[in-house]
Amino acid sequence: MWVFGGLLIFLAIKKEMEPTLLLPLGFGAIMVNLPMSGAVAQMVNGALEEGPLSTLYNAGIANELFPLILFIGIGAMIDFGPILSNPKLMVFGAAAQFGIFFTLCVASMFFPQNDAASIAIIGAADGPTSIVVAQKLKSQYIGAIMVAAYSYMALVPIIQPPVIKLLTTKKERLIRMPYHPAQISKTTRILFPIIITIITGIVAPSSVSLVGFLMFGNLIRECGVLDSLSETAQKVLANLVTIFLGITIASQMQAEQFLKPETLLILGLGLFAFIFDTAGGVIFAKILNLFLKEKINPMIGAAGISAFPMSGRIVHTLGRKEDPENFLLMHSIGVNVSGQIASVIAGGLILNFFM
């Protein structure tokens, strides 16, 4: 576990892979695996002494508080302008959740139903949603699920490009998509998070807390009268909660809990879900191209996962490598934003099915 923690720290510092997540996670893994570590709960002279990381876990993760607060910050960061300019992009966010439900079927062969559902949601590439779903379904593998979800979020630049290239031809990757920005009124921007929360709450009531906190953050951004709160949510709040979240998750990475065959299987299934989510978005775009006169660059379908804004940037970068004058950023970010919403709704549907 010390080696594993060191690897996460290396990836955070040397490779700059989501350092705000992996650095606290890696350092925390080392802390909790020191002999008789005072960072976590332990028996001392027959009495249980609760360490600070265990206290933080009970106060912020066991009750889903940290993930939901983080959603406020994420919502404040998101600009729904690209997707409001082209609402058709929302279908790619839905298509890219295919891997979740496919992995659920596979994981059900190895794990009880609630654990399988919790593992499948790793494919959403959305750490907070994974935590909330695993907690509500009382999965016994929550530590491995949380680590897998956040690790794969950080590894998006490594995992997605090979999958995208495998499923697309060079001709498809060269497709250009003109961007025609529409003027989105302030009223529309304000109504959008409110309407999405209401509709989602009716379709999947269990997702109201997830979607509601995300959309509340966006409403703070768009209302125009809470600029200071919006800036605080995007920077100070999001960064602070991310630090606490990362180091607190490490409390579940004690060797006796983590080093099990089931953990390796969960990591493998999480990767499986992630790959098939990416593939689902790309393949859906290729199918649509069979019927469209104005072709879509199928790479943007891969941005339908929830890893915002990393996945959108990766698609744009791949497009620029094939053609330096091909700008896919606004399209891919629009799909990426839709994926953020779709992954939360998918989490709510999983909860509706299995709670």
C-alpha positions as a Markdown table, in Angstrom:
| # | Residue | x | y | z |
|---|---|---|---|---|
| 1 | Met | 0.0 | 0.0 | 0.0 |
| 2 | Trp | 3.0 | 2.3 | 0.5 |
| 3 | Val | 4.1 | 1.6 | -3.0 |
| 4 | Phe | 0.5 | 2.1 | -4.3 |
| 5 | Gly | 0.3 | 5.5 | -2.4 |
| 6 | Gly | 3.7 | 6.5 | -3.8 |
| 7 | Leu | 2.5 | 5.6 | -7.3 |
| 8 | Leu | -0.5 | 7.9 | -6.9 |
| 9 | Ile | 1.8 | 10.7 | -5.7 |
| 10 | Phe | 4.1 | 10.1 | -8.7 |
| 11 | Leu | 1.2 | 10.4 | -11.1 |
| 12 | Ala | 0.0 | 13.5 | -9.4 |
| 13 | Ile | 3.3 | 15.4 | -9.4 |
| 14 | Lys | 5.3 | 14.0 | -12.3 |
| 15 | Lys | 2.5 | 13.3 | -14.8 |
| 16 | Glu | 0.1 | 16.1 | -13.4 |
| 17 | Met | -2.8 | 13.7 | -13.5 |
| 18 | Glu | -5.5 | 15.3 | -11.4 |
| 19 | Pro | -3.1 | 16.3 | -8.6 |
| 20 | Thr | -5.8 | 17.7 | -6.4 |
| 21 | Leu | -7.3 | 14.2 | -6.2 |
| 22 | Leu | -4.4 | 11.8 | -6.5 |
| 23 | Leu | -1.9 | 13.6 | -4.2 |
| 24 | Pro | -4.2 | 13.6 | -1.1 |
| 25 | Leu | -5.3 | 10.1 | -2.0 |
| 26 | Gly | -1.7 | 8.8 | -2.3 |
| 27 | Phe | -0.5 | 10.5 | 0.8 |
| 28 | Gly | -3.5 | 9.4 | 2.8 |
| 29 | Ala | -2.9 | 5.7 | 1.7 |
| 30 | Ile | 0.6 | 5.9 | 3.2 |
| 31 | Met | -0.7 | 7.5 | 6.4 |
| 32 | Val | -3.4 | 4.9 | 7.1 |
| 33 | Asn | -1.1 | 2.0 | 6.5 |
| 34 | Leu | 1.6 | 2.9 | 9.0 |
| 35 | Pro | 1.7 | 0.5 | 11.9 |
| 36 | Met | -0.8 | 1.5 | 14.7 |
| 37 | Ser | -1.6 | 4.6 | 12.6 |
| 38 | Gly | -3.3 | 7.3 | 14.7 |
| 39 | Ala | -5.0 | 8.7 | 11.5 |
| 40 | Val | -7.7 | 6.0 | 11.6 |
| 41 | Ala | -9.8 | 4.3 | 14.3 |
| 42 | Gln | -7.8 | 1.7 | 16.3 |
| 43 | Met | -8.0 | -0.3 | 19.5 |
| 44 | Val | -5.7 | 1.1 | 22.3 |
| 45 | Asn | -5.7 | -0.7 | 25.7 |
| 46 | Gly | -9.1 | -2.3 | 24.8 |
| 47 | Ala | -10.7 | 1.0 | 24.0 |
| 48 | Leu | -11.6 | 2.3 | 20.5 |
| 49 | Glu | -9.8 | 5.5 | 19.6 |
| 50 | Glu | -11.2 | 7.3 | 16.5 |
| 51 | Gly | -8.5 | 8.9 | 14.3 |
| 52 | Pro | -9.1 | 12.2 | 12.5 |
| 53 | Leu | -9.5 | 10.5 | 9.1 |
| 54 | Ser | -12.2 | 8.2 | 10.4 |
| 55 | Thr | -13.9 | 11.2 | 12.0 |
| 56 | Leu | -13.8 | 13.0 | 8.6 |
| 57 | Tyr | -15.1 | 9.9 | 6.9 |
| 58 | Asn | -18.1 | 9.6 | 9.2 |
| 59 | Ala | -18.8 | 13.4 | 9.0 |
| 60 | Gly | -18.4 | 13.9 | 5.3 |
| 61 | Ile | -18.6 | 10.7 | 3.3 |
| 62 | Ala | -20.7 | 8.2 | 5.2 |
| 63 | Asn | -23.6 | 10.8 | 5.0 |
| 64 | Glu | -22.7 | 11.9 | 1.4 |
| 65 | Leu | -22.0 | 15.5 | 2.6 |
| 66 | Phe | -18.7 | 16.0 | 0.9 |
| 67 | Pro | -19.7 | 14.8 | -2.6 |
| 68 | Leu | -22.9 | 16.9 | -2.5 |
| 69 | Ile | -21.1 | 20.0 | -1.5 |
| 70 | Leu | -18.5 | 19.4 | -4.2 |
| 71 | Phe | -21.4 | 19.3 | -6.7 |
| 72 | Ile | -22.2 | 22.9 | -5.9 |
| 73 | Gly | -18.7 | 23.9 | -6.9 |
| 74 | Ile | -18.8 | 21.7 | -10.1 |
| 75 | Gly | -22.2 | 23.2 | -11.0 |
| 76 | Ala | -20.8 | 26.7 | -10.6 |
| 77 | Met | -18.0 | 25.9 | -13.0 |
| 78 | Ile | -20.2 | 24.6 | -15.8 |
| 79 | Asp | -21.3 | 26.8 | -18.7 |
| 80 | Phe | -24.4 | 25.2 | -20.2 |
| 81 | Gly | -24.2 | 27.7 | -23.2 |
| 82 | Pro | -22.8 | 25.2 | -25.7 |
| 83 | Ile | -25.5 | 22.6 | -25.0 |
| 84 | Leu | -28.2 | 25.2 | -25.0 |
| 85 | Ser | -27.0 | 26.4 | -28.4 |
| 86 | Asn | -27.2 | 22.9 | -29.7 |
| 87 | Pro | -29.6 | 20.8 | -27.5 |
| 88 | Lys | -29.1 | 17.7 | -29.9 |
| 89 | Leu | -25.8 | 17.2 | -28.1 |
| 90 | Met | -27.6 | 15.9 | -25.1 |
| 91 | Val | -28.2 | 12.5 | -26.7 |
| 92 | Phe | -24.5 | 11.8 | -26.7 |
| 93 | Gly | -24.4 | 12.3 | -22.9 |
| 94 | Ala | -27.1 | 9.6 | -22.6 |
| 95 | Ala | -25.5 | 7.2 | -25.1 |
| 96 | Ala | -22.2 | 7.4 | -23.2 |
| 97 | Gln | -23.8 | 5.9 | -20.1 |
| 98 | Phe | -24.2 | 2.5 | -22.0 |
| 99 | Gly | -21.1 | 1.1 | -20.2 |
| 100 | Ile | -22.8 | 1.5 | -16.8 |
| 101 | Phe | -25.7 | -0.8 | -17.5 |
| 102 | Phe | -23.6 | -3.2 | -19.5 |
| 103 | Thr | -21.1 | -3.5 | -16.7 |
| 104 | Leu | -24.0 | -4.0 | -14.2 |
| 105 | Cys | -24.9 | -7.1 | -16.1 |
| 106 | Val | -21.3 | -8.4 | -16.0 |
| 107 | Ala | -20.7 | -7.4 | -12.4 |
| 108 | Ser | -23.8 | -9.2 | -11.3 |
| 109 | Met | -22.1 | -12.5 | -12.2 |
| 110 | Phe | -19.5 | -11.9 | -9.5 |
| 111 | Phe | -21.1 | -9.7 | -6.8 |
| 112 | Pro | -24.4 | -9.3 | -5.0 |
| 113 | Gln | -26.8 | -7.0 | -6.8 |
| 114 | Asn | -26.2 | -3.8 | -4.8 |
| 115 | Asp | -22.5 | -4.2 | -5.0 |
| 116 | Ala | -22.7 | -4.8 | -8.7 |
| 117 | Ala | -24.8 | -1.7 | -9.2 |
| 118 | Ser | -22.3 | 0.4 | -7.1 |
| 119 | Ile | -19.4 | -1.0 | -9.2 |
| 120 | Ala | -21.1 | -0.3 | -12.5 |
| 121 | Ile | -21.5 | 3.5 | -11.7 |
| 122 | Ile | -17.7 | 3.8 | -11.8 |
| 123 | Gly | -18.2 | 4.0 | -15.6 |
| 124 | Ala | -19.8 | 7.4 | -15.2 |
| 125 | Ala | -16.4 | 8.8 | -14.5 |
| 126 | Asp | -18.0 | 10.8 | -11.7 |
| 127 | Gly | -16.4 | 10.4 | -8.3 |
| 128 | Pro | -19.1 | 12.1 | -6.2 |
| 129 | Thr | -21.9 | 10.1 | -7.9 |
| 130 | Ser | -20.0 | 6.9 | -7.3 |
| 131 | Ile | -19.6 | 7.7 | -3.6 |
| 132 | Val | -23.3 | 8.6 | -3.1 |
| 133 | Val | -24.6 | 5.5 | -4.9 |
| 134 | Ala | -22.2 | 3.1 | -3.1 |
| 135 | Gln | -23.1 | 4.6 | 0.3 |
| 136 | Lys | -26.9 | 4.5 | -0.3 |
| 137 | Leu | -26.7 | 0.9 | -1.6 |
| 138 | Lys | -24.5 | 0.0 | 1.4 |
| 139 | Ser | -21.8 | -1.6 | -0.7 |
| 140 | Gln | -19.2 | -3.5 | 1.2 |
| 141 | Tyr | -16.6 | -2.5 | -1.3 |
| 142 | Ile | -16.9 | 1.3 | -1.1 |
| 143 | Gly | -13.2 | 1.9 | -0.6 |
| 144 | Ala | -12.2 | 0.1 | -3.8 |
| 145 | Ile | -15.1 | 1.7 | -5.7 |
| 146 | Met | -14.1 | 5.2 | -4.6 |
| 147 | Val | -10.4 | 4.7 | -5.4 |
| 148 | Ala | -11.3 | 3.2 | -8.8 |
| 149 | Ala | -13.7 | 6.0 | -9.7 |
| 150 | Tyr | -11.2 | 8.8 | -8.9 |
| 151 | Ser | -8.2 | 7.0 | -10.3 |
| 152 | Tyr | -9.9 | 6.4 | -13.7 |
| 153 | Met | -11.1 | 10.1 | -13.7 |
| 154 | Ala | -7.4 | 11.0 | -13.5 |
| 155 | Leu | -6.4 | 8.5 | -16.2 |
| 156 | Val | -8.8 | 9.8 | -18.8 |
| 157 | Pro | -5.9 | 11.1 | -21.0 |
| 158 | Ile | -4.5 | 7.6 | -21.1 |
| 159 | Ile | -7.6 | 5.5 | -21.4 |
| 160 | Gln | -9.8 | 7.4 | -23.9 |
| 161 | Pro | -7.4 | 8.2 | -26.9 |
| 162 | Pro | -6.7 | 4.5 | -27.8 |
| 163 | Val | -10.4 | 3.6 | -27.6 |
| 164 | Ile | -11.4 | 6.5 | -29.8 |
| 165 | Lys | -8.7 | 5.7 | -32.3 |
| 166 | Leu | -9.6 | 2.0 | -32.4 |
| 167 | Leu | -13.2 | 2.8 | -33.2 |
| 168 | Thr | -12.8 | 5.6 | -35.7 |
| 169 | Thr | -11.1 | 5.9 | -39.1 |
| 170 | Lys | -8.7 | 8.8 | -40.0 |
| 171 | Lys | -11.4 | 10.1 | -42.4 |
| 172 | Glu | -13.9 | 10.2 | -39.5 |
| 173 | Arg | -11.4 | 12.0 | -37.2 |
| 174 | Leu | -10.9 | 14.7 | -39.9 |
| 175 | Ile | -14.6 | 15.6 | -40.0 |
| 176 | Arg | -15.0 | 19.3 | -39.3 |
| 177 | Met | -18.0 | 20.6 | -37.5 |
| 178 | Pro | -18.7 | 24.3 | -37.9 |
| 179 | Tyr | -19.8 | 26.0 | -34.7 |
| 180 | His | -22.8 | 28.3 | -34.8 |
| 181 | Pro | -23.2 | 29.9 | -31.4 |
| 182 | Ala | -26.7 | 31.0 | -30.5 |
| 183 | Gln | -27.5 | 33.9 | -28.3 |
| 184 | Ile | -28.8 | 32.4 | -25.0 |
| 185 | Ser | -30.9 | 34.7 | -23.0 |
| 186 | Lys | -30.3 | 35.2 | -19.3 |
| 187 | Thr | -33.8 | 33.9 | -18.5 |
| 188 | Thr | -33.1 | 30.7 | -20.3 |
| 189 | Arg | -29.9 | 30.2 | -18.4 |
| 190 | Ile | -31.7 | 30.7 | -15.1 |
| 191 | Leu | -34.6 | 28.5 | -16.0 |
| 192 | Phe | -32.5 | 25.6 | -17.3 |
| 193 | Pro | -31.1 | 24.4 | -13.9 |
| 194 | Ile | -34.5 | 24.8 | -12.3 |
| 195 | Ile | -36.4 | 22.8 | -15.0 |
| 196 | Ile | -33.7 | 20.1 | -15.2 |
| 197 | Thr | -34.0 | 19.6 | -11.4 |
| 198 | Ile | -37.8 | 19.3 | -11.6 |
| 199 | Ile | -37.8 | 16.9 | -14.6 |
| 200 | Thr | -35.1 | 14.7 | -13.1 |
| 201 | Gly | -36.8 | 14.7 | -9.8 |
| 202 | Ile | -40.0 | 13.4 | -11.4 |
| 203 | Val | -38.2 | 10.7 | -13.5 |
| 204 | Ala | -35.7 | 9.6 | -10.9 |
| 205 | Pro | -36.6 | 11.0 | -7.4 |
| 206 | Ser | -33.5 | 9.4 | -5.8 |
| 207 | Ser | -31.3 | 11.6 | -7.9 |
| 208 | Val | -32.8 | 14.9 | -6.6 |
| 209 | Ser | -30.0 | 15.5 | -4.1 |
| 210 | Leu | -27.3 | 14.8 | -6.8 |
| 211 | Val | -28.9 | 16.9 | -9.6 |
| 212 | Gly | -30.2 | 19.5 | -7.2 |
| 213 | Phe | -26.8 | 20.4 | -5.7 |
| 214 | Leu | -25.2 | 20.4 | -9.2 |
| 215 | Met | -27.9 | 22.7 | -10.6 |
| 216 | Phe | -28.0 | 24.9 | -7.5 |
| 217 | Gly | -24.3 | 25.6 | -8.1 |
| 218 | Asn | -25.1 | 26.5 | -11.8 |
| 219 | Leu | -28.0 | 28.7 | -10.7 |
| 220 | Ile | -25.5 | 30.6 | -8.4 |
| 221 | Arg | -23.4 | 31.2 | -11.5 |
| 222 | Glu | -26.1 | 32.3 | -13.9 |
| 223 | Cys | -28.4 | 34.4 | -11.6 |
| 224 | Gly | -26.0 | 37.4 | -11.9 |
| 225 | Val | -26.5 | 38.6 | -8.3 |
| 226 | Leu | -24.1 | 36.2 | -6.5 |
| 227 | Asp | -20.9 | 36.6 | -8.4 |
| 228 | Ser | -18.7 | 36.5 | -5.2 |
| 229 | Leu | -20.5 | 33.3 | -4.1 |
| 230 | Ser | -20.1 | 31.8 | -7.6 |
| 231 | Glu | -16.4 | 32.5 | -7.5 |
| 232 | Thr | -16.0 | 31.1 | -4.0 |
| 233 | Ala | -17.9 | 27.9 | -5.0 |
| 234 | Gln | -15.8 | 27.4 | -8.1 |
| 235 | Lys | -12.4 | 27.9 | -6.4 |
| 236 | Val | -12.2 | 27.9 | -2.6 |
| 237 | Leu | -15.1 | 25.6 | -1.9 |
| 238 | Ala | -14.4 | 23.1 | -4.7 |
| 239 | Asn | -10.7 | 22.9 | -3.9 |
| 240 | Leu | -11.2 | 22.6 | -0.2 |
| 241 | Val | -13.7 | 19.9 | -0.4 |
| 242 | Thr | -11.6 | 18.0 | -3.0 |
| 243 | Ile | -8.7 | 18.0 | -0.6 |
| 244 | Phe | -10.8 | 16.7 | 2.3 |
| 245 | Leu | -12.5 | 14.2 | 0.0 |
| 246 | Gly | -9.2 | 12.8 | -1.4 |
| 247 | Ile | -7.5 | 12.3 | 2.0 |
| 248 | Thr | -10.6 | 11.0 | 3.6 |
| 249 | Ile | -11.2 | 8.3 | 1.0 |
| 250 | Ala | -7.8 | 7.0 | 1.9 |
| 251 | Ser | -9.2 | 6.0 | 5.3 |
| 252 | Gln | -10.8 | 3.1 | 3.4 |
| 253 | Met | -7.5 | 2.0 | 1.8 |
| 254 | Gln | -6.1 | 0.1 | 4.8 |
| 255 | Ala | -4.3 | -3.0 | 3.5 |
| 256 | Glu | -6.5 | -5.6 | 5.3 |
| 257 | Gln | -9.6 | -4.1 | 3.6 |
| 258 | Phe | -8.0 | -3.2 | 0.2 |
| 259 | Leu | -5.6 | -5.9 | -0.8 |
| 260 | Lys | -8.2 | -8.6 | -1.7 |
| 261 | Pro | -8.9 | -10.4 | -5.0 |
| 262 | Glu | -12.3 | -8.6 | -5.1 |
| 263 | Thr | -10.5 | -5.2 | -5.3 |
| 264 | Leu | -8.6 | -6.2 | -8.4 |
| 265 | Leu | -11.8 | -7.4 | -9.9 |
| 266 | Ile | -13.5 | -4.1 | -9.1 |
| 267 | Leu | -10.7 | -2.2 | -10.6 |
| 268 | Gly | -11.0 | -4.3 | -13.8 |
| 269 | Leu | -14.8 | -3.9 | -14.0 |
| 270 | Gly | -14.4 | -0.2 | -13.5 |
| 271 | Leu | -12.0 | 0.0 | -16.4 |
| 272 | Phe | -14.4 | -2.1 | -18.4 |
| 273 | Ala | -17.2 | 0.3 | -17.7 |
| 274 | Phe | -15.1 | 3.3 | -18.5 |
| 275 | Ile | -14.0 | 1.8 | -21.9 |
| 276 | Phe | -17.6 | 0.8 | -22.9 |
| 277 | Asp | -19.0 | 4.3 | -21.9 |
| 278 | Thr | -16.4 | 5.8 | -24.2 |
| 279 | Ala | -17.2 | 3.3 | -26.9 |
| 280 | Gly | -20.9 | 3.8 | -26.5 |
| 281 | Gly | -20.7 | 7.5 | -27.3 |
| 282 | Val | -18.4 | 7.0 | -30.3 |
| 283 | Ile | -20.5 | 4.2 | -31.8 |
| 284 | Phe | -23.7 | 6.1 | -31.3 |
| 285 | Ala | -22.3 | 9.0 | -33.3 |
| 286 | Lys | -21.2 | 6.7 | -36.1 |
| 287 | Ile | -24.7 | 5.3 | -36.3 |
| 288 | Leu | -26.2 | 8.7 | -36.5 |
| 289 | Asn | -23.8 | 9.6 | -39.3 |
| 290 | Leu | -25.5 | 6.9 | -41.4 |
| 291 | Phe | -28.7 | 9.1 | -41.5 |
| 292 | Leu | -27.3 | 12.6 | -41.4 |
| 293 | Lys | -26.3 | 14.8 | -44.3 |
| 294 | Glu | -24.1 | 17.0 | -42.2 |
| 295 | Lys | -21.8 | 14.5 | -40.6 |
| 296 | Ile | -20.7 | 14.5 | -36.9 |
| 297 | Asn | -17.2 | 13.9 | -35.9 |
| 298 | Pro | -17.7 | 10.6 | -33.9 |
| 299 | Met | -14.9 | 11.5 | -31.5 |
| 300 | Ile | -17.2 | 14.0 | -29.7 |
| 301 | Gly | -19.4 | 11.0 | -28.6 |
| 302 | Ala | -16.5 | 10.0 | -26.3 |
| 303 | Ala | -16.9 | 13.3 | -24.4 |
| 304 | Gly | -20.3 | 12.1 | -23.1 |
| 305 | Ile | -18.7 | 10.7 | -20.0 |
| 306 | Ser | -18.8 | 12.9 | -16.9 |
| 307 | Ala | -15.1 | 13.7 | -16.6 |
| 308 | Phe | -15.5 | 17.4 | -17.1 |
| 309 | Pro | -13.7 | 19.2 | -18.7 |
| 310 | Met | -10.9 | 16.7 | -19.3 |
| 311 | Ser | -12.8 | 14.5 | -21.8 |
| 312 | Gly | -13.9 | 17.4 | -23.9 |
| 313 | Arg | -10.3 | 18.8 | -24.1 |
| 314 | Ile | -9.0 | 15.3 | -25.0 |
| 315 | Val | -11.4 | 15.1 | -28.0 |
| 316 | His | -10.4 | 18.6 | -29.1 |
| 317 | Thr | -6.7 | 17.8 | -28.8 |
| 318 | Leu | -7.1 | 14.6 | -30.8 |
| 319 | Gly | -8.9 | 16.5 | -33.5 |
| 320 | Arg | -6.1 | 19.1 | -33.7 |
| 321 | Lys | -3.5 | 16.3 | -34.0 |
| 322 | Glu | -5.3 | 15.0 | -37.1 |
| 323 | Asp | -6.0 | 18.5 | -38.5 |
| 324 | Pro | -4.5 | 21.6 | -36.8 |
| 325 | Glu | -7.4 | 23.7 | -38.1 |
| 326 | Asn | -10.1 | 21.4 | -36.8 |
| 327 | Phe | -11.7 | 23.0 | -33.7 |
| 328 | Leu | -14.0 | 20.6 | -31.9 |
| 329 | Leu | -13.8 | 22.2 | -28.4 |
| 330 | Met | -17.2 | 23.8 | -28.2 |
| 331 | His | -18.9 | 20.7 | -29.5 |
| 332 | Ser | -17.0 | 18.3 | -27.3 |
| 333 | Ile | -17.5 | 20.5 | -24.2 |
| 334 | Gly | -21.2 | 20.7 | -24.9 |
| 335 | Val | -21.3 | 16.8 | -25.0 |
| 336 | Asn | -19.2 | 16.7 | -21.9 |
| 337 | Val | -21.6 | 18.9 | -20.0 |
| 338 | Ser | -24.5 | 16.7 | -21.1 |
| 339 | Gly | -22.6 | 13.8 | -19.8 |
| 340 | Gln | -22.3 | 15.4 | -16.4 |
| 341 | Ile | -26.1 | 15.6 | -16.2 |
| 342 | Ala | -26.6 | 12.2 | -17.7 |
| 343 | Ser | -24.2 | 10.5 | -15.3 |
| 344 | Val | -26.1 | 12.0 | -12.3 |
| 345 | Ile | -29.4 | 10.8 | -13.7 |
| 346 | Ala | -28.0 | 7.4 | -14.4 |
| 347 | Gly | -26.9 | 7.3 | -10.7 |
| 348 | Gly | -30.4 | 8.2 | -9.7 |
| 349 | Leu | -31.9 | 5.5 | -11.9 |
| 350 | Ile | -29.6 | 2.9 | -10.4 |
| 351 | Leu | -30.8 | 4.0 | -6.9 |
| 352 | Asn | -34.4 | 3.8 | -8.0 |
| 353 | Phe | -33.9 | 0.3 | -9.2 |
| 354 | Phe | -32.0 | -1.2 | -6.3 |
| 355 | Met | -33.0 | 0.8 | -3.1 |
